[in-house]
Coordinates of C-alpha atoms in Angstrom, one line a residue:
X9 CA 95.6 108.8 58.8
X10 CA 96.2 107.6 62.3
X11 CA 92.7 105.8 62.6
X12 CA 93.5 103.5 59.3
X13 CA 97.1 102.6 60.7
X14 CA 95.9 101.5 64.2
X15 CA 92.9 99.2 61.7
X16 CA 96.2 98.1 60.2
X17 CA 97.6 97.8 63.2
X18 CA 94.5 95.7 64.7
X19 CA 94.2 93.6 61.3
X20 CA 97.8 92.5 61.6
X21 CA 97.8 91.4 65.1
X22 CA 94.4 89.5 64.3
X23 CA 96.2 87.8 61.7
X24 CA 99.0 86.9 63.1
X25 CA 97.0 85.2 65.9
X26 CA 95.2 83.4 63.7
X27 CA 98.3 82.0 62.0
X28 CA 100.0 81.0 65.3
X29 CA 97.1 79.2 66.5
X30 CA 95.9 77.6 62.9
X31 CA 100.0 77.0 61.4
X32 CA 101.2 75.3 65.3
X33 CA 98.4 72.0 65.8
X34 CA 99.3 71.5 69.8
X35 CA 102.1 68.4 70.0
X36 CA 100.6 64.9 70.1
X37 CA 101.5 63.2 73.3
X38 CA 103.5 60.0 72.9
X39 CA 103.8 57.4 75.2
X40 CA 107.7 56.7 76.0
X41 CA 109.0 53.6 76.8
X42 CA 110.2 53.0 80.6
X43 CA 114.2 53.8 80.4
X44 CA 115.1 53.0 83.7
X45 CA 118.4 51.5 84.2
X46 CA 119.9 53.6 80.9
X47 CA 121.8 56.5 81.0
X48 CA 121.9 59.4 78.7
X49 CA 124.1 62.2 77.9
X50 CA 122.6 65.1 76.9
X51 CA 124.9 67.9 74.7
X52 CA 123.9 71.3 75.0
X53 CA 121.3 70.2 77.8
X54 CA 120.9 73.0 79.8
X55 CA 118.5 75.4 77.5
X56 CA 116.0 75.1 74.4
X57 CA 115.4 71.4 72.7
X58 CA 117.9 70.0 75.0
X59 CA 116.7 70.8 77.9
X60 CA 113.3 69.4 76.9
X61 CA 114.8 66.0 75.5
X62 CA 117.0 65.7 78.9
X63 CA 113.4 65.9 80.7
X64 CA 111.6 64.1 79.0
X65 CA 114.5 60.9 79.4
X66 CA 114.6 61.9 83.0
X67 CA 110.8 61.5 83.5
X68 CA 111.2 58.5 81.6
X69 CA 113.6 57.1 84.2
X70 CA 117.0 57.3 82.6
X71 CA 119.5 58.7 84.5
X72 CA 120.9 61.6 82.4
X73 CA 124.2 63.8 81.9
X74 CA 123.6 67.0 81.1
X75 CA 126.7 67.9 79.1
X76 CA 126.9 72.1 78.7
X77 CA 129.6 74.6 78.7
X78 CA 128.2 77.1 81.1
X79 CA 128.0 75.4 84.7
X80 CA 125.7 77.7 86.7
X81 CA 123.0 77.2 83.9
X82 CA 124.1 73.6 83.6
X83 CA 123.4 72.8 87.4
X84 CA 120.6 74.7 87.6
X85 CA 119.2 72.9 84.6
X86 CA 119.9 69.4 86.6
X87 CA 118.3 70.6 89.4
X88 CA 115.0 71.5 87.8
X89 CA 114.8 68.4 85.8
X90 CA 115.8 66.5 89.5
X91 CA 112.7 68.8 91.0
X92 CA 110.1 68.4 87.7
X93 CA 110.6 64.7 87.9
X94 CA 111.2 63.2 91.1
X95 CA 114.8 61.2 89.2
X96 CA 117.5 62.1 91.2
X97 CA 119.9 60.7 88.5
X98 CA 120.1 63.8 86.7
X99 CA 123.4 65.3 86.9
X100 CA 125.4 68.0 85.1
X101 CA 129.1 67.7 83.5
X102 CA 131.1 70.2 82.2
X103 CA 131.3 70.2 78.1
X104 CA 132.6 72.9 76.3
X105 CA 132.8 71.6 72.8
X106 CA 134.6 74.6 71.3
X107 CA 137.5 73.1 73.0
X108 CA 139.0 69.7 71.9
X109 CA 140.9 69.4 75.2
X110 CA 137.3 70.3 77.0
X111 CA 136.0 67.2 74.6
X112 CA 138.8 64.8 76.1
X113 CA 138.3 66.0 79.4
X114 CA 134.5 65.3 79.5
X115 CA 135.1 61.7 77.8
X116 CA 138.0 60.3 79.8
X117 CA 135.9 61.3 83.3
X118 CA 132.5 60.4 82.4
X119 CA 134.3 56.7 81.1
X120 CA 135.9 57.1 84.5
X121 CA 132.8 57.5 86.8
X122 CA 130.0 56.3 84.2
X123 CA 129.3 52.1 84.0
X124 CA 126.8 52.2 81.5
X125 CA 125.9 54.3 78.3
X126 CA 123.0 54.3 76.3
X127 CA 122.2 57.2 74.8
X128 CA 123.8 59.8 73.0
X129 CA 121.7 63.1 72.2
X130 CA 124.7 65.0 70.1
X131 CA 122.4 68.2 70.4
X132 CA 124.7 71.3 70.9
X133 CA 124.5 73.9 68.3
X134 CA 125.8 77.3 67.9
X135 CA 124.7 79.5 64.5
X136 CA 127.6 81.7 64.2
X137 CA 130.8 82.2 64.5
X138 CA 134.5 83.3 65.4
X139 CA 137.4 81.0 65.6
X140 CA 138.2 78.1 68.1
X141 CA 141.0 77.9 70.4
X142 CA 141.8 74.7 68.2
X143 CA 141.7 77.7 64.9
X144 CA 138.4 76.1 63.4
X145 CA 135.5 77.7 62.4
X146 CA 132.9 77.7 66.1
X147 CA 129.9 76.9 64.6
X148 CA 131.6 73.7 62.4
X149 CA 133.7 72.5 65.8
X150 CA 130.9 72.9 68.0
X151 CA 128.1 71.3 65.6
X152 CA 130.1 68.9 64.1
X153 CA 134.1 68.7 65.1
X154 CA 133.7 68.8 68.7
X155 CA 130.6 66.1 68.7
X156 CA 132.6 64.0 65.9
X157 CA 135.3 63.5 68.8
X158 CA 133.0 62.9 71.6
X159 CA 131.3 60.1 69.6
X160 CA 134.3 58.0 69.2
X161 CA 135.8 58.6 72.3
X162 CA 132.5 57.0 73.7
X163 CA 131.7 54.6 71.1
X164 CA 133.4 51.6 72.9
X165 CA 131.1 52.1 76.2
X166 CA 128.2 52.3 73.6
X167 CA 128.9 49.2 71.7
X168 CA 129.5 47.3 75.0
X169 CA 125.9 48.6 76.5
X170 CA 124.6 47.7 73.3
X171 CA 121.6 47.9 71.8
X172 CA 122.6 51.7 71.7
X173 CA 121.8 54.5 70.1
X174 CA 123.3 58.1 68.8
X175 CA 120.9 60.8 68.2
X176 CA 122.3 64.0 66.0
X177 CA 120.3 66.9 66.1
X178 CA 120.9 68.2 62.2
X179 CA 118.7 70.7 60.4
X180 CA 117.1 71.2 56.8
X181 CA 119.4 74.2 56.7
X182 CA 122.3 71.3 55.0
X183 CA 120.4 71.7 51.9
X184 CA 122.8 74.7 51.2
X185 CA 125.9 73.3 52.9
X186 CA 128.5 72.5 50.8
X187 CA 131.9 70.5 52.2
X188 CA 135.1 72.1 50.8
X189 CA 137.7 69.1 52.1
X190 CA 140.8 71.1 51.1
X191 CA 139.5 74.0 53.3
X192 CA 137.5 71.3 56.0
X193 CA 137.1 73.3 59.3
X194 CA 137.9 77.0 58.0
X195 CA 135.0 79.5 57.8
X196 CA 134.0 80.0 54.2
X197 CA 134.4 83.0 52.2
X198 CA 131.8 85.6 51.1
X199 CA 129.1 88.2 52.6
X200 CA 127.1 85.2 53.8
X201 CA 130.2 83.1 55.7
X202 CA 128.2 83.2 59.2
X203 CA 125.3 81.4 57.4
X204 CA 127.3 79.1 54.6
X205 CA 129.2 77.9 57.9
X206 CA 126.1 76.7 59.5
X207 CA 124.6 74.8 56.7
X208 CA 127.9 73.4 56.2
X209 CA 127.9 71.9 59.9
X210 CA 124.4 70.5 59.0
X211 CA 125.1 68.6 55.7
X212 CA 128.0 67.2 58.4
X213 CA 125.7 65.8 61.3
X214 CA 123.3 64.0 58.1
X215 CA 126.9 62.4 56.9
X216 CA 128.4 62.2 60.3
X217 CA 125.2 60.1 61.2
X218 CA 125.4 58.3 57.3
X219 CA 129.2 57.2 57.7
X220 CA 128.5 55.9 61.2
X221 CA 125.7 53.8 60.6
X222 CA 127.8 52.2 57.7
X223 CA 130.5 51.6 60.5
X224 CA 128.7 50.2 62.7
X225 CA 126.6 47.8 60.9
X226 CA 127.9 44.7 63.0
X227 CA 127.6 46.1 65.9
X228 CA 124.6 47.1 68.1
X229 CA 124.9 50.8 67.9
X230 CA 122.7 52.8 65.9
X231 CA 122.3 56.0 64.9
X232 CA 119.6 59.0 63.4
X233 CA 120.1 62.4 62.1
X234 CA 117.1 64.6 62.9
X235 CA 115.7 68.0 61.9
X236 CA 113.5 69.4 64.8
X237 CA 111.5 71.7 62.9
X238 CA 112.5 75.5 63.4
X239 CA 112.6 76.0 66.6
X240 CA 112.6 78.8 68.6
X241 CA 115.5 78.9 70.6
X242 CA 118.8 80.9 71.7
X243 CA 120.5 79.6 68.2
X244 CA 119.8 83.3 67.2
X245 CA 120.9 85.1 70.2
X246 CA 124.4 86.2 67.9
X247 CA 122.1 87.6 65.4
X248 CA 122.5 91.1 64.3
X249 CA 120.0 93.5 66.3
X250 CA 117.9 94.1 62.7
X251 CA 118.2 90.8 61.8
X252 CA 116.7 90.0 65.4
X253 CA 114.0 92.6 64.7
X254 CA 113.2 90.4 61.8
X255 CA 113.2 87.1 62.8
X256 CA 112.0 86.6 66.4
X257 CA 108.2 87.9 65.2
X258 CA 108.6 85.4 62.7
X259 CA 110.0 82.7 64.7
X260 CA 107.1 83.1 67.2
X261 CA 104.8 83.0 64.2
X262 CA 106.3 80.0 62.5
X263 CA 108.9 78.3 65.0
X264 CA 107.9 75.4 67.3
X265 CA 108.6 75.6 70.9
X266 CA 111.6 73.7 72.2
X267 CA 109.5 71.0 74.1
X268 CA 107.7 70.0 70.7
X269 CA 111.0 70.0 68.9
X270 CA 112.6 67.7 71.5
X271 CA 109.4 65.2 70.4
X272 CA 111.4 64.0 67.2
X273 CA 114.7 63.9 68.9
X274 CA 112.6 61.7 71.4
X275 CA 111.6 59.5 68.7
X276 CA 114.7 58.5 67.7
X277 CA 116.2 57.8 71.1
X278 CA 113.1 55.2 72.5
X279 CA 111.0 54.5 69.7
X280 CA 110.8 50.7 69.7
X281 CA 112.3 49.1 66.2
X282 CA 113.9 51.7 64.4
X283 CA 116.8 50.0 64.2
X284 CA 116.8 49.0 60.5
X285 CA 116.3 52.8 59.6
X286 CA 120.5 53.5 61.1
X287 CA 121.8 56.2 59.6
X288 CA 118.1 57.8 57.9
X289 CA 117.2 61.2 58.5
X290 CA 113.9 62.2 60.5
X291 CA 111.7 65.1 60.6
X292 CA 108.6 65.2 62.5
X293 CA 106.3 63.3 59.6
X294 CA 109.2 60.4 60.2
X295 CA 112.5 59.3 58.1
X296 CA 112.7 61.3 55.2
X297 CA 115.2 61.6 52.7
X298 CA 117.8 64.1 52.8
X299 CA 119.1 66.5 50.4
X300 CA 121.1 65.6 47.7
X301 CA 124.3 66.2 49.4
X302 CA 123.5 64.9 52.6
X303 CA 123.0 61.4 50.4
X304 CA 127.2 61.8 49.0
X305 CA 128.5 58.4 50.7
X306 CA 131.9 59.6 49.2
X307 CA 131.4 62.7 51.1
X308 CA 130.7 61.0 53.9
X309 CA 133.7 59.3 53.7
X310 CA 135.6 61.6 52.5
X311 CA 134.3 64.1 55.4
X312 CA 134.8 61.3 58.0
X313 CA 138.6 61.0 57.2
X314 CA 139.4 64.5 57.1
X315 CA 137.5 64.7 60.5
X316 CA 139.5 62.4 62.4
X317 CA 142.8 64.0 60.8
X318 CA 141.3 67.6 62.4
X319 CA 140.9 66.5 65.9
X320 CA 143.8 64.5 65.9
X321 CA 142.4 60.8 65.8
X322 CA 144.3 57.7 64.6
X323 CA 143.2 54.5 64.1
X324 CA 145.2 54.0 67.7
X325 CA 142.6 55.8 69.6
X326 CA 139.4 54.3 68.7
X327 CA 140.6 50.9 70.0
X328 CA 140.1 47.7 68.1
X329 CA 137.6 47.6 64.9
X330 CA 134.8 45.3 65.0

């Protein structure tokens, strides 16, 4: 009876240690080049893999933006990057990128007060949903719309402070995703919607990244889609309470924490020479390739078209073609 549960009990627990320590090899610390003089904007930069990558740039010198929604966390997050690194050019801007208008706002004053940029860490990323004040589906305008929009609203300062690079944080989750362009931007049908809708914003960021790195072949931007590895982060804080019951032993077991997740997104904004690999996807073992559908350039296309049509971008706005 009670004696062989708490041996099951024990057993477990033993187990699970085990697996945590033996699945989770400790992060390999990589020297980072000097970035002193660049500056960075950081999406989403004020919790989890964000606020790990905008540390990391910060104590590499760069003088980072840390772009987030929520201001008091968003200052606070500046603040204890200024304090952790000694850079006091870390500041925060306010991003909301369930709003389009937000999006606008954000680019036409950091253009205004910004020189330079350098970096783009598109890192944002909600996992579920509801509908935008713009009627799209949140988790595709916030993953995908909303940072589709901030790219080419900044992609003239990036071309001029060229060499340059955008970083999209994607996920192996856009194996499943599947783009419906006749229905681009609503929240898909069925029991799993909340979940289809993700995965669909992920097979976006690997063509988002795919379709820009074709565009801007002449030019001295570059860009990488990356999967962090599953990390453990407030992406789940929407989940059901039993799915939570589920998951979070199992993302403690399995998940990475959020400062070796930002390693990867790391890579792809400093490594030295990865310029020829524009446009590749990267998971912690380095470029890989992606699913099937995230290798659709017609998608791509097709997706990139019916992205500037959704948030209202002609060829107007962009400003002159290479």
């Amino acid at each position: 009876g009670m004696g062989w549960a708490l041996l099951g009990v024990g057993l477990l627990l033993v187990l699970y240690t085990l697996l945590r320590h033996g699945l989770r090899s400790a992060p390999r610390p990589r020297a980072r080049p000097a970035l002193r003089g660049r500056t960075a904007i950081v999406t989403g930069g004020s919790s989890g893999i964000g606020a790990a990558t905008a540390l990391e740039l910060a104590r590499c010198g760069a003088r980072v933006i840390v772009a987030t929604r929520n201001a008091l966390r968003g200052e606070a997050a500046a603040s204890r990057i200024r304090r952790e690194t000694g850079n006091e050019e870390v500041r925060f801007m306010h991003l909301d990128l369930s709003s389009l208008r937000s999006v606008r706002a954000f680019a036409s004053t950091f253009l205004r007060q910004e020189p330079h940029l350098h970096l783009l860490i598109n890192n944002a990323g909600v996992s579920t949903g509801g509908t935008t004040e713009d009627g799209f589906s949140l988790p595709f305008q916030v993953n995908h719309l909303g940072h589709f929009l901030l790219t080419q609203l900044l992609l003239e300062r990036l071309r001029s402070c060229g060499p340059s690079r955008v970083v999209i944080v994607a996920s192996s989750a856009h194996c499943a995703g599947r783009l419906h362009l006749e229905a681009l931007g609503r929240p898909p049908p069925g029991l799993f919607s909340a979940f289809q809708d993700y995965c669909d914003s992920k097979l976006a960021n690997v063509l988002h990244t795919r379709e820009l790195a074709t565009r801007e072949q002449d030019t001295q931007v570059t860009c990488y889609a990356v999967h962090p590895g599953f990390v453990n982060t407030a992406l789940f804080r929407h989940v059901p309470l039993w799915l939570k019951l589920l998951l979070v032993p199992l993302a403690w077991l399995l998940f990475l924490d959020a400062s070796e997740g930002a390693q990867v997104v790391l890579d792809c904004a400093t490594q030295e020479g990865l310029e020829p690999l524009s446009g590749r996807y990267f998971t912690d073992s380095g470029p890989q390739q992606p699913w099937a559908p995230g290798r659709d350039d017609r998608l791509a296309r097709a997706l990139w078209e019916g992205s500037e049509r959704l948030v209202g971008l002609g060829a107007a706005e962009e400003g002159p073609s290479p």
